PDB file of C-alpha atoms and ligand atoms in Angstrom:
ATOM      1  CA  MET A  69     -16.274  16.562  27.034  1.00  0.00           C
ATOM      2  CA  ARG A  70     -17.276  15.390  23.591  1.00  0.00           C
ATOM      3  CA  LEU A  71     -17.063  12.043  21.901  1.00  0.00           C
ATOM      4  CA  LYS A  72     -15.571  12.308  18.421  1.00  0.00           C
ATOM      5  CA  GLU A  73     -15.930   9.306  16.190  1.00  0.00           C
ATOM      6  CA  ILE A  74     -13.683   8.643  13.207  1.00  0.00           C
ATOM      7  CA  VAL A  75     -15.215   6.406  10.587  1.00  0.00           C
ATOM      8  CA  THR A  76     -13.113   4.348   8.182  1.00  0.00           C
ATOM      9  CA  LYS A  77     -14.945   3.081   5.123  1.00  0.00           C
ATOM     10  CA  VAL A  78     -13.760  -0.159   3.579  1.00  0.00           C
ATOM     11  CA  LEU A  79     -15.283  -1.622   0.440  1.00  0.00           C
ATOM     12  CA  GLU A  80     -15.187  -5.397   0.491  1.00  0.00           C
ATOM     13  CA  PHE A  81     -15.128  -7.383  -2.764  1.00  0.00           C
ATOM     14  CA  ASP A  82     -15.463 -11.140  -3.203  1.00  0.00           C
ATOM     15  CA  SER A  83     -13.414 -11.304  -6.358  1.00  0.00           C
ATOM     16  CA  GLU A  84     -10.966  -9.490  -8.613  1.00  0.00           C
ATOM     17  CA  SER A  85     -13.544  -9.622 -11.416  1.00  0.00           C
ATOM     18  CA  GLU A  86     -15.597  -6.952  -9.629  1.00  0.00           C
ATOM     19  CA  PHE A  87     -12.875  -4.373 -10.342  1.00  0.00           C
ATOM     20  CA  ASN A  88     -12.383  -2.351 -13.518  1.00  0.00           C
ATOM     21  CA  THR A  89      -9.608  -3.367 -15.914  1.00  0.00           C
ATOM     22  CA  GLN A  90      -6.998  -0.934 -14.581  1.00  0.00           C
ATOM     23  CA  ASP A  91      -7.507  -2.100 -10.991  1.00  0.00           C
ATOM     24  CA  SER A  92      -7.641  -5.779 -11.858  1.00  0.00           C
ATOM     25  CA  ASP A  93      -4.458  -5.413 -13.940  1.00  0.00           C
ATOM     26  CA  LEU A  94      -2.772  -3.792 -10.936  1.00  0.00           C
ATOM     27  CA  ILE A  95      -3.934  -6.664  -8.713  1.00  0.00           C
ATOM     28  CA  LYS A  96      -2.499  -9.151 -11.229  1.00  0.00           C
ATOM     29  CA  ILE A  97       0.828  -7.292 -11.327  1.00  0.00           C
ATOM     30  CA  ALA A  98       1.087  -7.231  -7.528  1.00  0.00           C
ATOM     31  CA  LYS A  99       0.458 -10.976  -7.352  1.00  0.00           C
ATOM     32  CA  ALA A 100       2.724 -11.829 -10.296  1.00  0.00           C
ATOM     33  CA  ASN A 101       5.625 -10.007  -8.672  1.00  0.00           C
ATOM     34  CA  ILE A 102       5.433 -11.836  -5.327  1.00  0.00           C
ATOM     35  CA  ASN A 103       8.434 -14.033  -6.112  1.00  0.00           C
ATOM     36  CA  HIS A 104      10.648 -10.926  -6.276  1.00  0.00           C
ATOM     37  CA  ALA A 105      10.354 -10.681  -2.486  1.00  0.00           C
ATOM     38  CA  TYR A 106      13.493 -11.415  -0.490  1.00  0.00           C
ATOM     39  CA  SER A 107      12.124 -12.902   2.714  1.00  0.00           C
ATOM     40  CA  PRO A 108      14.441 -15.746   3.824  1.00  0.00           C
ATOM     41  CA  TYR A 109      13.906 -14.983   7.524  1.00  0.00           C
ATOM     42  CA  SER A 110      10.147 -14.573   7.877  1.00  0.00           C
ATOM     43  CA  LYS A 111       9.206 -16.622   4.788  1.00  0.00           C
ATOM     44  CA  PHE A 112       6.424 -14.066   4.486  1.00  0.00           C
ATOM     45  CA  SER A 113       6.482 -12.423   1.064  1.00  0.00           C
ATOM     46  CA  VAL A 114       4.721  -9.152   0.325  1.00  0.00           C
ATOM     47  CA  SER A 115       4.305  -7.419  -3.014  1.00  0.00           C
ATOM     48  CA  ALA A 116       2.997  -3.957  -3.827  1.00  0.00           C
ATOM     49  CA  ALA A 117       2.138  -2.439  -7.208  1.00  0.00           C
ATOM     50  CA  ILE A 118       1.493   1.272  -7.663  1.00  0.00           C
ATOM     51  CA  GLN A 119      -0.433   2.853 -10.525  1.00  0.00           C
ATOM     52  CA  LEU A 120       0.849   6.343 -11.320  1.00  0.00           C
ATOM     53  CA  ASP A 121      -0.927   9.118 -13.211  1.00  0.00           C
ATOM     54  CA  ASN A 122       1.681   8.951 -16.014  1.00  0.00           C
ATOM     55  CA  ASN A 123       0.419   5.449 -16.878  1.00  0.00           C
ATOM     56  CA  GLU A 124       3.497   3.818 -15.377  1.00  0.00           C
ATOM     57  CA  THR A 125       3.232   0.999 -12.852  1.00  0.00           C
ATOM     58  CA  VAL A 126       5.897   0.609 -10.202  1.00  0.00           C
ATOM     59  CA  THR A 127       6.373  -2.525  -8.115  1.00  0.00           C
ATOM     60  CA  GLY A 128       8.165  -3.365  -4.889  1.00  0.00           C
ATOM     61  CA  THR A 129       8.548  -6.348  -2.588  1.00  0.00           C
ATOM     62  CA  ASN A 130       9.743  -6.770   0.973  1.00  0.00           C
ATOM     63  CA  GLN A 131      13.519  -6.928   1.269  1.00  0.00           C
ATOM     64  CA  GLU A 132      14.766  -8.543   4.458  1.00  0.00           C
ATOM     65  CA  ASN A 133      18.186  -8.406   6.076  1.00  0.00           C
ATOM     66  CA  ALA A 134      20.160 -10.564   8.545  1.00  0.00           C
ATOM     67  CA  ALA A 135      20.120  -7.474  10.752  1.00  0.00           C
ATOM     68  CA  TYR A 136      16.316  -7.662  10.909  1.00  0.00           C
ATOM     69  CA  PRO A 137      15.384  -3.974  11.346  1.00  0.00           C
ATOM     70  CA  SER A 138      17.426  -3.069   8.267  1.00  0.00           C
ATOM     71  CA  GLY A 139      14.895  -4.786   6.005  1.00  0.00           C
ATOM     72  CA  LEU A 140      12.022  -2.886   4.446  1.00  0.00           C
ATOM     73  CA  CYS A 141       8.362  -3.626   3.709  1.00  0.00           C
ATOM     74  CA  ALA A 142       7.065  -3.961   0.159  1.00  0.00           C
ATOM     75  CA  GLU A 143       4.868  -0.862   0.389  1.00  0.00           C
ATOM     76  CA  ARG A 144       7.767   1.414   1.310  1.00  0.00           C
ATOM     77  CA  VAL A 145      10.103  -0.129  -1.270  1.00  0.00           C
ATOM     78  CA  ALA A 146       7.434   0.498  -3.933  1.00  0.00           C
ATOM     79  CA  MET A 147       6.429   4.011  -2.847  1.00  0.00           C
ATOM     80  CA  PHE A 148       9.982   5.275  -2.345  1.00  0.00           C
ATOM     81  CA  TYR A 149      10.913   3.878  -5.740  1.00  0.00           C
ATOM     82  CA  ALA A 150       7.861   5.449  -7.408  1.00  0.00           C
ATOM     83  CA  ASN A 151       8.527   8.860  -5.842  1.00  0.00           C
ATOM     84  CA  SER A 152      12.213   8.611  -6.669  1.00  0.00           C
ATOM     85  CA  LYS A 153      11.862   7.495 -10.293  1.00  0.00           C
ATOM     86  CA  PHE A 154       8.798   9.592 -11.167  1.00  0.00           C
ATOM     87  CA  PRO A 155       8.831  12.546  -8.752  1.00  0.00           C
ATOM     88  CA  GLU A 156       6.380  14.494 -10.938  1.00  0.00           C
ATOM     89  CA  SER A 157       3.777  11.726 -11.063  1.00  0.00           C
ATOM     90  CA  LYS A 158       0.929  11.210  -8.639  1.00  0.00           C
ATOM     91  CA  PRO A 159       0.521   7.725  -7.199  1.00  0.00           C
ATOM     92  CA  LEU A 160      -3.145   6.863  -7.770  1.00  0.00           C
ATOM     93  CA  THR A 161      -3.560   3.351  -6.392  1.00  0.00           C
ATOM     94  CA  ILE A 162      -1.457   0.844  -4.474  1.00  0.00           C
ATOM     95  CA  ALA A 163      -2.336  -2.863  -4.524  1.00  0.00           C
ATOM     96  CA  ILE A 164      -0.799  -5.152  -1.896  1.00  0.00           C
ATOM     97  CA  ALA A 165      -0.629  -8.962  -1.720  1.00  0.00           C
ATOM     98  CA  ALA A 166       1.016 -11.314   0.791  1.00  0.00           C
ATOM     99  CA  PHE A 167       2.115 -14.927   0.394  1.00  0.00           C
ATOM    100  CA  THR A 168       3.252 -17.509   2.938  1.00  0.00           C
ATOM    101  CA  ASN A 169       3.218 -21.291   3.382  1.00  0.00           C
ATOM    102  CA  GLY A 170       2.925 -21.781  -0.367  1.00  0.00           C
ATOM    103  CA  ASP A 171      -0.125 -19.589  -0.963  1.00  0.00           C
ATOM    104  CA  PHE A 172      -1.551 -16.082  -0.977  1.00  0.00           C
ATOM    105  CA  LEU A 173      -3.322 -15.127   2.231  1.00  0.00           C
ATOM    106  CA  GLU A 174      -7.072 -15.781   2.423  1.00  0.00           C
ATOM    107  CA  VAL A 175      -7.744 -12.418   4.047  1.00  0.00           C
ATOM    108  CA  PRO A 176      -5.736  -9.342   3.059  1.00  0.00           C
ATOM    109  CA  ILE A 177      -3.019  -7.868   5.251  1.00  0.00           C
ATOM    110  CA  PRO A 178      -3.205  -4.175   6.003  1.00  0.00           C
ATOM    111  CA  PRO A 179       0.044  -2.166   5.744  1.00  0.00           C
ATOM    112  CA  CYS A 180       2.061  -1.761   8.949  1.00  0.00           C
ATOM    113  CA  GLY A 181       2.056   1.564  10.789  1.00  0.00           C
ATOM    114  CA  SER A 182       5.364   2.762   9.324  1.00  0.00           C
ATOM    115  CA  CYS A 183       4.136   2.047   5.801  1.00  0.00           C
ATOM    116  CA  ARG A 184       0.896   3.925   6.458  1.00  0.00           C
ATOM    117  CA  GLN A 185       2.956   6.920   7.557  1.00  0.00           C
ATOM    118  CA  VAL A 186       5.054   6.778   4.384  1.00  0.00           C
ATOM    119  CA  LEU A 187       2.027   6.313   2.115  1.00  0.00           C
ATOM    120  CA  LEU A 188       0.322   9.251   3.844  1.00  0.00           C
ATOM    121  CA  GLU A 189       3.324  11.482   3.128  1.00  0.00           C
ATOM    122  CA  SER A 190       2.891  10.783  -0.605  1.00  0.00           C
ATOM    123  CA  GLU A 191      -0.843  11.420  -0.411  1.00  0.00           C
ATOM    124  CA  ILE A 192      -0.156  14.826   1.137  1.00  0.00           C
ATOM    125  CA  ARG A 193       2.818  15.579  -1.123  1.00  0.00           C
ATOM    126  CA  TYR A 194       0.858  15.000  -4.330  1.00  0.00           C
ATOM    127  CA  LYS A 195      -2.380  16.494  -2.945  1.00  0.00           C
ATOM    128  CA  SER A 196      -4.320  13.553  -4.285  1.00  0.00           C
ATOM    129  CA  PRO A 197      -5.964  10.534  -2.640  1.00  0.00           C
ATOM    130  CA  ILE A 198      -4.112   7.249  -3.007  1.00  0.00           C
ATOM    131  CA  ARG A 199      -6.514   4.314  -3.213  1.00  0.00           C
ATOM    132  CA  VAL A 200      -5.414   1.190  -1.337  1.00  0.00           C
ATOM    133  CA  ILE A 201      -6.335  -2.287  -2.568  1.00  0.00           C
ATOM    134  CA  LEU A 202      -5.649  -5.083  -0.080  1.00  0.00           C
ATOM    135  CA  ILE A 203      -5.656  -8.419  -1.853  1.00  0.00           C
ATOM    136  CA  GLY A 204      -6.774 -11.651  -0.218  1.00  0.00           C
ATOM    137  CA  LYS A 205      -7.874 -14.897  -1.830  1.00  0.00           C
ATOM    138  CA  SER A 206     -11.419 -14.781  -0.497  1.00  0.00           C
ATOM    139  CA  LYS A 207     -11.765 -11.034   0.066  1.00  0.00           C
ATOM    140  CA  ILE A 208     -10.320  -7.889  -1.483  1.00  0.00           C
ATOM    141  CA  PHE A 209     -10.606  -4.606   0.411  1.00  0.00           C
ATOM    142  CA  LEU A 210     -10.567  -1.135  -1.122  1.00  0.00           C
ATOM    143  CA  LEU A 211      -9.933   2.063   0.814  1.00  0.00           C
ATOM    144  CA  GLU A 212     -10.439   5.329  -1.002  1.00  0.00           C
ATOM    145  CA  ASN A 213      -7.438   7.007   0.615  1.00  0.00           C
ATOM    146  CA  VAL A 214      -4.506   6.439   2.977  1.00  0.00           C
ATOM    147  CA  LYS A 215      -5.686   9.006   5.525  1.00  0.00           C
ATOM    148  CA  SER A 216      -8.565   6.697   6.428  1.00  0.00           C
ATOM    149  CA  LEU A 217      -5.987   4.030   7.375  1.00  0.00           C
ATOM    150  CA  LEU A 218      -4.165   6.472   9.626  1.00  0.00           C
ATOM    151  CA  PRO A 219      -6.536   8.816  11.430  1.00  0.00           C
ATOM    152  CA  LEU A 220      -5.117  11.292  13.973  1.00  0.00           C
ATOM    153  CA  SER A 221      -1.892  11.207  12.006  1.00  0.00           C
ATOM    154  CA  PHE A 222       1.259  13.268  12.360  1.00  0.00           C
ATOM    155  CA  ASP A 223       2.237  15.156   9.237  1.00  0.00           C
ATOM    156  CA  GLY A 224       4.413  18.002   8.007  1.00  0.00           C
ATOM    157  CA  GLY A 225       1.702  20.521   8.852  1.00  0.00           C
ATOM    158  CA  PHE A 226       2.832  20.347  12.480  1.00  0.00           C
ATOM    159  CA  LEU A 227       6.397  21.263  11.508  1.00  0.00           C
ATOM    160  CA  LYS A 228       5.557  24.586   9.845  1.00  0.00           C
ATOM    161  CA  VAL A 229       7.900  27.331  11.049  1.00  0.00           C
ATOM    162  CA  LYS A 230       6.206  30.718  11.632  1.00  0.00           C
TER     163      LYS A 230
HETATM  164  N1  LIG B   9       5.794  -6.788   5.579  1.00  0.00           N
HETATM  165  C1  LIG B   9       5.560  -6.029   4.470  1.00  0.00           C
HETATM  166  O1  LIG B   9       6.333  -6.042   3.505  1.00  0.00           O
HETATM  167  N2  LIG B   9       4.451  -5.259   4.472  1.00  0.00           N
HETATM  168  C2  LIG B   9       3.538  -5.200   5.477  1.00  0.00           C
HETATM  169  O2  LIG B   9       2.574  -4.434   5.379  1.00  0.00           O
HETATM  170  C3  LIG B   9       3.688  -6.046   6.657  1.00  0.00           C
HETATM  171  C4  LIG B   9       4.965  -6.799   6.757  1.00  0.00           C
HETATM  172  C5  LIG B   9       6.993  -7.629   5.583  1.00  0.00           C
HETATM  173  C6  LIG B   9       8.079  -7.201   6.541  1.00  0.00           C
HETATM  174  C7  LIG B   9       8.793  -8.514   6.761  1.00  0.00           C
HETATM  175  O3  LIG B   9       9.736  -8.687   5.715  1.00  0.00           O
HETATM  176  C8  LIG B   9       7.718  -9.568   6.632  1.00  0.00           C
HETATM  177  O4  LIG B   9       6.638  -8.937   5.954  1.00  0.00           O
HETATM  178  C9  LIG B   9       7.220 -10.111   7.957  1.00  0.00           C
HETATM  179  O5  LIG B   9       6.850  -9.105   8.814  1.00  0.00           O
END
């Protein structure tokens, strides 16, 4: 028997000003778009902004539904839209912010498991790491890739037909 350890590295920042201009612009866009969320049931709004390698920025917000499971998280709305509108362009960075009870969250929320799976698919599809910026009021986290958020993941490699 062997113990295998998987290490996830998270960079923690105290403020948006510690980021370069492209990242801090993306953070601003994610926050500015929060009121595009449609979250009448949870009253929990989430916004995601994706920087692509063609210099475009794509945004998405959570879209809820009276039939609850039919709604979709902000990260998947944004990534599916990015991949659909610009299928030739690599997503480079996704920035995510959440807002409830009249304010952004103090500490960032990490994407749910289904969103991690979808973000990982894009990372593999475009053969390029997607940086993840998780925005909180007092802390901002940066992960250098999606794989580190979803170790021991299932991917298309397992589906290869011989
Ligand atoms: N939500 C997101 O949009 N992204 C996440 O990473 C976590 C949760 C949404 C789904 C639902 O509309 C609301 O937040 C409450 O779960």
